Every structure is written in structure tokens, then in C-alpha cells.
Short mmCIF file of C-alpha atoms and ligand atoms in Angstrom, two decimals:
data_model
loop_
_atom_site.label_atom_id
_atom_site.label_comp_id
_atom_site.label_asym_id
_atom_site.label_seq_id
_atom_site.Cartn_x
_atom_site.Cartn_y
_atom_site.Cartn_z
CA MET V 1 107.87 115.53 97.39
CA ASP V 2 107.54 116.67 93.42
CA ILE V 3 106.23 114.30 90.53
CA LEU V 4 106.48 114.82 86.53
CA GLY V 5 102.88 113.81 85.41
CA ILE V 6 101.59 112.18 82.18
CA GLU V 7 98.80 111.89 80.34
CA THR V 8 97.97 111.28 76.56
CA SER V 9 95.13 108.44 77.23
CA CYS V 10 92.75 110.12 74.67
CA ASP V 11 93.28 113.21 72.34
CA GLU V 12 94.92 115.81 75.46
CA THR V 13 98.92 115.74 75.76
CA ALA V 14 100.11 116.66 78.93
CA ALA V 15 102.34 117.32 81.47
CA ALA V 16 102.47 118.93 84.90
CA VAL V 17 104.30 119.00 88.42
CA VAL V 18 102.25 119.05 91.28
CA ARG V 19 103.74 119.49 95.27
CA ASP V 20 102.67 116.39 98.03
CA GLY V 21 99.10 115.36 95.56
CA HIS V 22 97.70 119.32 95.71
CA GLU V 23 100.01 122.09 94.89
CA VAL V 24 100.15 122.38 91.37
CA LEU V 25 103.85 123.93 90.27
CA SER V 26 103.00 123.69 86.48
CA SER V 27 100.31 121.50 84.54
CA ILE V 28 100.52 122.18 80.84
CA VAL V 29 97.26 121.21 78.53
CA TYR V 30 97.63 120.95 74.37
CA THR V 31 94.59 119.54 73.41
CA GLN V 32 93.87 117.94 69.46
CA ILE V 33 90.37 119.32 69.07
CA PRO V 34 90.79 121.26 66.20
CA LEU V 35 92.79 117.87 64.55
CA HIS V 36 89.38 115.63 65.78
CA ARG V 37 86.69 118.00 64.99
CA PRO V 38 86.71 117.74 61.56
CA TYR V 39 86.01 113.46 61.98
CA GLY V 40 83.28 114.40 64.89
CA GLY V 41 85.11 112.89 66.90
CA VAL V 42 88.67 111.05 68.30
CA VAL V 43 90.24 109.43 65.03
CA PRO V 44 93.44 107.37 67.35
CA GLU V 45 95.88 107.67 64.58
CA ILE V 46 95.89 110.84 64.77
CA ALA V 47 95.61 111.20 68.13
CA SER V 48 98.70 108.76 68.66
CA ARG V 49 100.68 110.81 65.77
CA ALA V 50 99.90 114.06 67.61
CA HIS V 51 101.35 112.74 71.03
CA VAL V 52 105.00 112.03 69.87
CA GLU V 53 105.08 114.92 68.39
CA LYS V 54 104.09 117.01 70.72
CA ILE V 55 105.10 114.78 74.07
CA SER V 56 108.80 116.20 74.41
CA GLY V 57 107.76 120.41 74.15
CA ILE V 58 104.87 119.92 76.45
CA VAL V 59 106.86 117.97 79.51
CA ARG V 60 109.98 120.48 78.63
CA GLU V 61 107.25 123.34 79.23
CA ALA V 62 105.84 121.63 82.42
CA LEU V 63 109.23 120.61 84.06
CA SER V 64 110.76 124.76 83.55
CA ALA V 65 107.31 126.68 84.35
CA ALA V 66 107.61 124.50 86.91
CA GLY V 67 111.59 125.64 87.82
CA LYS V 68 112.61 122.38 87.58
CA ASP V 69 114.43 122.88 83.91
CA GLY V 70 115.99 118.88 82.75
CA GLY V 71 113.90 117.10 85.73
CA ALA V 72 116.31 118.79 88.07
CA GLY V 73 114.30 118.64 91.87
CA VAL V 74 111.75 116.01 90.16
CA ASP V 75 111.26 113.45 93.15
CA ALA V 76 109.23 110.93 90.61
CA VAL V 77 107.44 109.79 86.88
CA ALA V 78 103.64 109.19 87.04
CA VAL V 79 102.09 108.49 84.22
CA THR V 80 98.25 107.45 83.10
CA TYR V 81 98.77 104.11 82.15
CA GLY V 82 94.83 103.10 81.65
CA PRO V 83 91.81 103.38 80.49
CA GLY V 84 92.01 105.11 77.48
CA LEU V 85 93.17 104.38 73.51
CA ALA V 86 96.35 101.79 73.77
CA SER V 87 98.10 103.94 70.95
CA SER V 88 97.11 107.12 73.03
CA LEU V 89 98.61 105.50 76.39
CA ILE V 90 101.58 104.46 74.83
CA VAL V 91 103.03 107.49 73.64
CA GLY V 92 102.56 108.77 77.66
CA LEU V 93 104.35 105.23 79.06
CA ALA V 94 107.14 105.19 76.73
CA ALA V 95 107.63 108.59 77.54
CA ALA V 96 107.26 109.04 81.03
CA LYS V 97 110.04 104.95 81.51
CA GLY V 98 112.61 107.01 78.90
CA ILE V 99 112.60 109.87 81.26
CA ALA V 100 112.17 108.31 84.54
CA LEU V 101 115.47 105.49 83.50
CA ALA V 102 116.77 109.08 82.15
CA LEU V 103 116.82 111.15 85.33
CA GLU V 104 117.28 107.58 87.99
CA ARG V 105 113.56 108.47 89.28
CA PRO V 106 110.53 105.58 90.26
CA LEU V 107 108.30 105.65 87.93
CA ILE V 108 104.30 105.53 89.30
CA CYS V 109 101.27 104.03 86.58
CA VAL V 110 98.54 105.86 87.64
CA ASN V 111 94.69 104.54 86.93
CA HIS V 112 92.89 107.63 84.99
CA ILE V 113 89.52 107.20 85.87
CA GLU V 114 90.89 107.39 89.25
CA ALA V 115 92.55 110.51 88.73
CA HIS V 116 89.85 112.40 87.33
CA LEU V 117 88.25 112.19 90.98
CA HIS V 118 91.54 113.81 92.86
CA SER V 119 91.03 116.34 90.43
CA PRO V 120 89.23 118.22 92.91
CA PHE V 121 91.78 118.23 94.94
CA LEU V 122 94.11 120.15 93.28
CA GLN V 123 95.20 123.49 93.95
CA ASP V 124 97.55 126.31 92.49
CA ALA V 125 100.85 127.16 94.24
CA PRO V 126 101.55 127.83 96.50
CA ILE V 127 99.09 126.94 98.94
CA LEU V 128 98.86 126.82 102.71
CA ASN V 129 99.68 124.12 104.40
CA SER V 130 96.19 124.03 106.02
CA GLN V 131 94.27 122.64 103.38
CA PHE V 132 96.26 119.65 102.88
CA SER V 133 93.90 118.32 105.21
CA ILE V 134 91.18 118.95 103.70
CA PHE V 135 91.44 115.72 101.48
CA ASN V 136 91.83 112.98 104.25
CA SER V 137 88.67 113.62 106.20
CA GLN V 138 87.26 113.13 102.54
CA PHE V 139 86.07 109.51 103.61
CA PRO V 140 84.27 107.50 103.17
CA ALA V 141 83.57 109.63 99.69
CA LEU V 142 80.86 109.18 96.79
CA GLY V 143 83.02 109.78 93.50
CA LEU V 144 81.10 110.76 90.37
CA VAL V 145 83.30 110.39 86.68
CA VAL V 146 81.24 112.20 84.29
CA SER V 147 83.39 112.37 81.12
CA GLY V 148 83.81 111.70 77.29
CA GLY V 149 83.95 107.97 77.94
CA HIS V 150 82.90 106.96 81.42
CA THR V 151 80.01 107.79 83.31
CA SER V 152 80.68 105.75 87.06
CA TRP V 153 79.23 106.27 90.48
CA ILE V 154 82.14 105.31 92.87
CA ASP V 155 82.93 104.41 96.53
CA MET V 156 85.55 105.25 97.82
CA PRO V 157 86.07 103.89 101.94
CA ALA V 158 89.27 105.50 101.94
CA VAL V 159 92.27 106.98 99.82
CA GLY V 160 93.27 105.13 97.07
CA ARG V 161 90.47 102.67 97.92
CA TYR V 162 87.41 102.50 94.82
CA LYS V 163 84.64 100.12 93.78
CA ILE V 164 82.23 100.97 91.31
CA ILE V 165 78.58 100.51 92.33
CA GLY V 166 77.22 102.42 89.23
CA GLN V 167 77.97 103.09 86.21
CA THR V 168 76.42 103.37 82.13
CA LEU V 169 75.34 99.95 80.02
CA ASP V 170 76.39 101.86 77.07
CA ASP V 171 76.97 105.73 76.08
CA ALA V 172 78.97 107.54 78.52
CA ALA V 173 77.29 110.87 79.41
CA GLY V 174 79.22 112.99 77.47
CA GLU V 175 78.95 110.91 74.25
CA ALA V 176 75.48 111.18 74.62
CA PHE V 177 76.26 115.09 73.97
CA ASP V 178 79.21 114.70 71.42
CA LYS V 179 76.49 112.09 69.80
CA ALA V 180 73.51 114.57 70.14
CA ALA V 181 75.49 117.20 68.60
CA LYS V 182 76.53 115.61 66.02
CA LEU V 183 72.85 114.91 65.05
CA LEU V 184 72.18 118.37 65.26
CA GLY V 185 74.91 119.62 62.84
CA LEU V 186 76.51 121.46 66.16
CA GLY V 187 80.31 120.35 66.10
CA TYR V 188 82.65 118.95 68.09
CA PRO V 189 83.12 117.97 71.16
CA GLY V 190 79.07 118.37 72.21
CA GLY V 191 79.23 118.56 75.40
CA PRO V 192 80.39 123.09 75.37
CA VAL V 193 78.34 123.60 72.46
CA ILE V 194 74.95 122.05 74.17
CA ASP V 195 75.64 124.02 77.57
CA ARG V 196 75.72 127.61 75.73
CA LEU V 197 73.10 126.77 73.68
CA ALA V 198 70.72 125.56 76.86
CA LYS V 199 71.46 128.51 79.39
CA GLY V 200 70.47 130.63 75.95
CA PHE V 201 67.25 129.06 75.67
CA TRP V 202 66.91 129.19 80.12
CA ASN V 203 67.14 132.82 79.57
CA GLY V 204 65.16 133.67 76.95
CA VAL V 205 67.75 134.98 74.73
CA SER V 206 67.09 135.81 70.79
CA ASP V 207 70.52 135.58 69.89
CA PHE V 208 72.16 132.56 69.62
CA THR V 209 75.05 133.43 67.55
CA ASP V 210 77.12 134.93 70.32
CA ALA V 211 79.01 131.53 72.06
CA ALA V 212 81.07 133.96 74.69
CA ALA V 213 77.72 136.25 75.84
CA LEU V 214 75.98 132.36 75.83
CA LYS V 215 79.06 131.48 78.03
CA ALA V 216 79.19 134.29 80.27
CA LEU V 217 75.93 133.31 81.35
CA SER V 218 74.23 131.27 84.58
CA TYR V 219 71.59 129.33 84.68
CA PRO V 220 67.96 130.97 86.33
CA ASP V 221 66.54 128.90 89.32
CA GLY V 222 63.39 127.27 88.72
CA ILE V 223 64.30 126.00 85.86
CA ARG V 224 60.53 123.25 84.50
CA LEU V 225 60.18 121.84 80.91
CA ALA V 226 57.06 123.79 78.85
CA PRO V 227 54.67 121.59 78.42
CA ASP V 228 55.12 121.97 74.79
CA MET V 229 58.96 120.63 74.72
CA PRO V 230 60.11 116.67 74.45
CA VAL V 231 60.61 114.75 77.38
CA PHE V 232 63.76 112.66 76.75
CA PRO V 233 63.39 109.14 78.38
CA LYS V 234 66.43 109.20 81.80
CA GLY V 235 67.46 105.70 80.66
CA SER V 236 66.60 103.29 83.93
CA PRO V 237 67.45 100.01 83.06
CA ARG V 238 65.28 97.89 83.93
CA PRO V 239 66.37 95.35 86.64
CA GLY V 240 68.09 91.85 86.10
CA THR V 241 69.24 92.92 83.02
CA ALA V 242 72.49 91.51 81.71
CA ALA V 243 74.27 93.92 80.74
CA LEU V 244 74.37 95.48 84.55
CA ALA V 245 76.37 93.00 85.22
CA GLY V 246 74.86 92.05 89.02
CA LEU V 247 75.71 96.48 89.56
CA ASP V 248 71.98 97.49 91.41
CA ALA V 249 69.63 99.12 88.48
CA GLY V 250 69.13 101.68 90.45
CA LEU V 251 73.10 102.85 89.87
CA CYS V 252 73.13 102.48 86.36
CA VAL V 253 71.75 104.55 83.62
CA SER V 254 71.57 103.76 79.74
CA PHE V 255 71.95 106.89 77.11
CA SER V 256 71.93 104.65 73.96
CA GLY V 257 67.73 105.24 74.22
CA LEU V 258 68.11 108.96 74.71
CA LYS V 259 70.28 110.15 71.38
CA THR V 260 67.55 107.30 69.66
CA SER V 261 64.84 108.98 70.83
CA LEU V 262 66.48 113.10 69.99
CA LEU V 263 66.88 110.88 66.14
CA ARG V 264 63.19 109.79 65.91
CA HIS V 265 61.78 113.50 67.38
CA VAL V 266 64.27 115.24 64.27
CA GLN V 267 62.89 112.84 61.77
CA LYS V 268 59.04 113.31 63.03
CA PHE V 269 59.75 117.13 63.31
CA PRO V 270 62.95 118.51 61.25
CA VAL V 271 64.60 121.29 62.61
CA ALA V 272 65.99 123.53 59.81
CA ASP V 273 69.51 123.88 60.29
CA ASP V 274 70.05 127.20 60.14
CA ASP V 275 66.99 127.34 63.18
CA LEU V 276 69.53 128.17 66.21
CA PRO V 277 66.09 128.92 68.74
CA ALA V 278 64.73 125.63 67.32
CA LYS V 279 67.82 123.59 68.33
CA ALA V 280 68.64 125.29 71.43
CA SER V 281 64.85 124.53 72.95
CA LEU V 282 66.34 120.47 72.25
CA VAL V 283 68.89 120.47 73.99
CA ALA V 284 68.01 122.46 77.01
CA ALA V 285 65.20 119.31 76.78
CA TYR V 286 67.95 116.49 76.12
CA GLN V 287 69.99 117.99 78.25
CA GLU V 288 67.24 118.12 81.41
CA ALA V 289 67.34 114.48 80.87
CA ILE V 290 71.32 113.20 80.94
CA VAL V 291 70.93 116.17 84.02
CA GLY V 292 68.18 114.67 85.64
CA SER V 293 69.48 110.99 85.16
CA LEU V 294 72.33 111.84 87.32
CA ALA V 295 71.24 114.09 89.48
CA ASP V 296 68.76 110.98 90.36
CA ARG V 297 71.73 108.23 90.36
CA THR V 298 73.84 110.30 92.75
CA ARG V 299 70.80 111.17 95.10
CA ALA V 300 70.25 106.84 95.29
CA ALA V 301 74.17 106.11 95.74
CA LEU V 302 74.58 108.82 98.72
CA ARG V 303 71.06 106.88 100.39
CA ARG V 304 73.54 103.27 100.26
CA LYS V 305 75.95 104.74 102.96
CA PRO V 306 77.09 107.99 105.22
CA TYR V 307 79.33 109.12 103.16
CA LYS V 308 81.15 112.38 103.98
CA ALA V 309 81.41 113.81 100.53
CA LEU V 310 79.87 114.01 97.04
CA VAL V 311 83.14 114.30 94.25
CA VAL V 312 83.13 114.62 91.04
CA GLY V 313 85.63 114.64 88.47
CA GLY V 314 85.69 114.20 84.25
CA GLY V 315 85.20 116.49 81.10
CA VAL V 316 81.40 116.53 81.57
CA SER V 317 81.45 118.36 85.52
CA LEU V 318 82.32 121.50 83.60
CA ASN V 319 78.63 121.28 83.01
CA ALA V 320 77.41 124.16 84.81
CA ARG V 321 73.47 122.96 85.29
CA LEU V 322 74.59 119.28 86.00
CA ARG V 323 76.61 120.71 88.93
CA SER V 324 73.91 122.90 90.20
CA ARG V 325 71.63 119.98 90.28
CA LEU V 326 74.61 117.78 92.22
CA LYS V 327 74.76 120.48 94.86
CA GLU V 328 70.91 120.01 95.52
CA VAL V 329 71.57 116.71 95.82
CA ALA V 330 74.26 117.31 98.28
CA ASP V 331 72.50 119.52 100.01
CA GLU V 332 69.87 116.93 100.48
CA ALA V 333 72.11 114.43 101.81
CA GLY V 334 73.72 117.12 104.17
CA VAL V 335 77.56 116.36 102.37
CA PRO V 336 79.98 118.73 100.57
CA ILE V 337 80.24 118.67 97.29
CA PHE V 338 84.08 119.10 95.63
CA THR V 339 84.05 119.93 91.70
CA ALA V 340 87.51 120.51 90.45
CA GLN V 341 88.29 124.09 88.64
CA PRO V 342 87.29 124.01 84.96
CA LYS V 343 90.86 123.78 83.48
CA TYR V 344 91.21 120.33 86.07
CA CYS V 345 87.35 119.24 84.93
CA GLY V 346 88.68 118.04 81.17
CA ASP V 347 91.84 115.80 80.48
CA ASN V 348 95.40 117.10 82.81
CA ALA V 349 98.36 115.42 83.73
CA ALA V 350 98.33 117.28 87.71
CA MET V 351 95.91 114.61 88.51
CA ILE V 352 97.89 111.96 87.50
CA ALA V 353 100.70 113.48 89.32
CA GLY V 354 98.33 113.90 92.42
CA LEU V 355 97.18 111.39 92.49
CA ALA V 356 100.09 109.53 92.39
CA PHE V 357 101.71 110.94 95.29
CA HIS V 358 98.63 108.88 97.64
CA HIS V 359 97.45 106.42 95.47
CA ARG V 360 100.31 104.07 93.54
CA ARG V 361 98.73 101.20 91.07
CA LEU V 362 102.37 99.67 90.02
CA GLU V 363 105.68 101.66 90.74
CA GLY V 364 109.39 100.10 90.14
CA ASP V 365 110.46 97.75 87.84
CA ASP V 366 106.16 96.65 87.92
CA ALA V 367 105.81 100.05 86.45
CA LEU V 368 108.75 100.05 83.90
CA ALA V 369 107.89 96.56 82.86
CA ALA V 370 103.54 97.37 83.16
CA ASP V 371 101.96 97.64 79.29
CA VAL V 372 99.44 99.99 78.95
CA ASP V 373 95.74 98.92 80.14
CA PRO V 374 93.03 99.95 77.53
CA SER V 375 90.64 98.88 79.60
CA LEU V 376 91.54 98.90 82.89
CA GLU V 377 88.46 99.75 85.04
CA ALA V 378 88.57 101.83 88.86
CA GLY V 379 90.06 99.75 91.51
CA GLU V 380 91.87 97.41 89.44
O1 KG4 X 1 87.13 114.20 80.66
P1 KG4 X 1 87.21 114.89 79.18
O2 KG4 X 1 88.10 116.25 79.32
O3 KG4 X 1 87.77 113.56 78.03
C1 KG4 X 1 87.54 112.22 78.50
O4 KG4 X 1 88.29 111.46 79.75
O5 KG4 X 1 86.99 111.50 77.93
O6 KG4 X 1 85.44 114.56 79.10
C2 KG4 X 1 85.35 115.01 77.70
C3 KG4 X 1 83.68 115.29 77.09
C4 KG4 X 1 83.56 115.00 76.01
O7 KG4 X 1 82.10 114.65 75.82
C5 KG4 X 1 82.67 117.00 76.07
O8 KG4 X 1 81.66 116.93 75.39
C6 KG4 X 1 82.26 117.18 77.89
O9 KG4 X 1 83.41 116.15 78.35
N1 KG4 X 1 81.83 118.09 77.80
C7 KG4 X 1 81.02 118.99 78.76
C8 KG4 X 1 81.01 120.12 78.91
N2 KG4 X 1 82.59 120.36 78.46
C9 KG4 X 1 83.27 119.70 77.75
N3 KG4 X 1 79.89 118.19 78.48
C10 KG4 X 1 79.09 118.82 78.83
N4 KG4 X 1 78.74 120.01 79.13
C11 KG4 X 1 80.05 120.94 79.07
N5 KG4 X 1 79.85 122.28 79.46
ZN1 ZN X 2 89.63 111.77 81.33
#
């Protein structure tokens, strides 16, 4: 079954065609990052207008790259209907309804967070049949979604079943990266630049200006904060806090204090704008706090239930330091870790088309009559 997927929940306009839930025939992503960069974050009206402009061309490109010009051979249309920015979601949902009606194919609405947890199971065409079974045998699995808008630990007892067991009480992990980068004048989005500077710092480089060279480095083993580096809080919420909304404090995080503590630190010890080595040392310590906190909660969650796998998705899962800490935690628990190929970590439509094969939140007339749901949660 070949599904056309459409994704416009935030600042990426994306379309893809995926066969039988896993085999990516095409995946086109147009990122609006350069449009939002001058503002240091996503501007909703700019985002929705850019989606309107781009969506037709991106869909056409995805269909053509899959050998399905004009939609011939598409069996269903899938689209993100939440969570995300309302004005961005509306563009994708309206476009998907139009395409489904025109092609006389069913429409399937998918939850964006759940789709991030499908991204590790996407493979580029052509793939061997035997690889399809890998997905079905990983449940019950523990999911971790780490993106610009979300940080959640999700219990997945079976395919298509999701229950949030832990989450951030305020900022998402990606936001913690983005806000720190903004504070230090490092640009937007913050995750990639902080990752690069931290890599340079832990490798002891002296030139922090060559982004490509920094990106090519890997993190060395045995990373430990030196005594003269700041120790940022790992953001453990107090048990019993109302914000936990009944969730276990040991599986939740709070990142807003981390950002405040960075602000206090630079107010006390100002860093010159061109002092990249000083900024690199600061963000290296800051990243350790975020990564350590995510690793600790994941370890705790893996102890709650005999999970068969750890499944990680979202833009922050591009971070190599996070990947290696999570791998350690998964090894300790004796489970495999599934992370997505870099191109499927951030927002994309292949994860939407892939998940739609296994799990339909809304379909048929319900999907055609659906409104967007900006605050949809996993499992709803
Ligand atoms: O999943 P995503 O593309 O969009 C959302 O659904 O939010 O995630 C974007 C987030 C941004 O906050 C960005 O700073 C972060 O992912 N990010 C990273 C890295 N690359 C992107 N964070 C840490 N390290 C990275 N290498
Ligand atoms: Zn996302």
C-alpha cells in the first residue's frame, strides 16, 4: 500500500510517499528555517504563509520522485492534524483533504508525536521484505520524543498504542537548546550549533569558526565536567508538584530553571561576543545537563517495565552526545535502541505516511470532517 504523507505542523513543508509503512519511495522537506532565523524563533504567520506557497510544489515533487505523477497509484493520503501551530496545521490538512477528494482515495489523520516514534523504522527503497518484521517484534517499547516542542517518555505496549508516562513540565529539550543559543548570540536553531561547539570543546580544538570541521568531529569517550566548569541543574521536579498532573516525578523534567541558571551565570561572568572558546565551554556544560537529565529519566523509565526496545525520535535525537548516553542506558537495560536516520529525525512527511499504514487516528469521513488539534497529545 502506497501512502502519500503531508506534514506542515511547524516550520517544515513536507510530502512523502511510503510503501507498506516502512519503505520510503520519496521524501521531500522544505525547511523554513532561513525565513525565521532573523526573529530567533518560528513566527506563526510567516510559517503558514510559506506553507501555502510551497505545499503544491512539494507534493508534486514527492509524487514525481516516487514515480506517481498526478497521484496515480497512491492508495491513501495521510496528514498531521496535531499537535503544532494551528495556522500551519490548517494548510496541510486542507491540502490533504483536497488531494484525497480529487484522487478519490481515503484520508488518514495522524498524530505528529506518535509519528516521530515511527521514524526509526523508515528505510529507503528498495528494502528487503525480511526487514519489515523488525518493527512488529519490538513491543512493548519505551518511546522518547525529543524535539523543539516536545519532550515525552511514552509507553508503547503494542503497535499503535501510546501512553505518556513522563514529560517536561515546561520547556522542551529543543527549546532549552534554542533559548541558550539565543542568550549567547549563537543563532537559530540552537541545537546544531551547541552540538558543534560542544564537540569542539570536548576534543580540545582551538578554532571554533570552521562549522564543517566541528560537525565532522565525534565526541570522545570519558567526558567529565572539569572542576572549573559550571554545573547546571538537571531539572528534577519536586514530587507532589501540581504541574506533574499525576505523572511520576522521576520520569519528568523541568528545563526552565536550566536556562535561568545559564542567564545568571553569564550575568555574573560575562562572555565577550567573539569569545567562542568561552561560549563552547559553557554550552558543553549546559548540554551535559540536558543530556544527563534525559538519560536519567530514560534509565528510570526502562526499569518500570520489561521493555523490548528503546525508540527515540525528534530533532534533538540528532545530537550525538545524547545518542551515546542513551545507548549506554539501553545497553545497561539490555535492550536495543532505535534512532532514525538523520534526515528522518526532524520533521518530515515519511514518518506520517509510514505511521498511517499501522495506525489511523481518524480516517474516512471522520478525517474529511476533522479540524486541526494544536494541543493533541500522544495516545489521544
Ligand atoms: O523535531 P524538530 O525538527 O521539530 C519539532 O517538531 O520541534 O526539532 C527541532 C529541534 C530544535 O529545537 C533544534 O534546536 C533541535 O531540534 N536540534 C538539535 C540538534 N539538531 C536539531 N538539538 C540538539 N542537537 C542537535 N544536533
Ligand atoms: Zn516534530
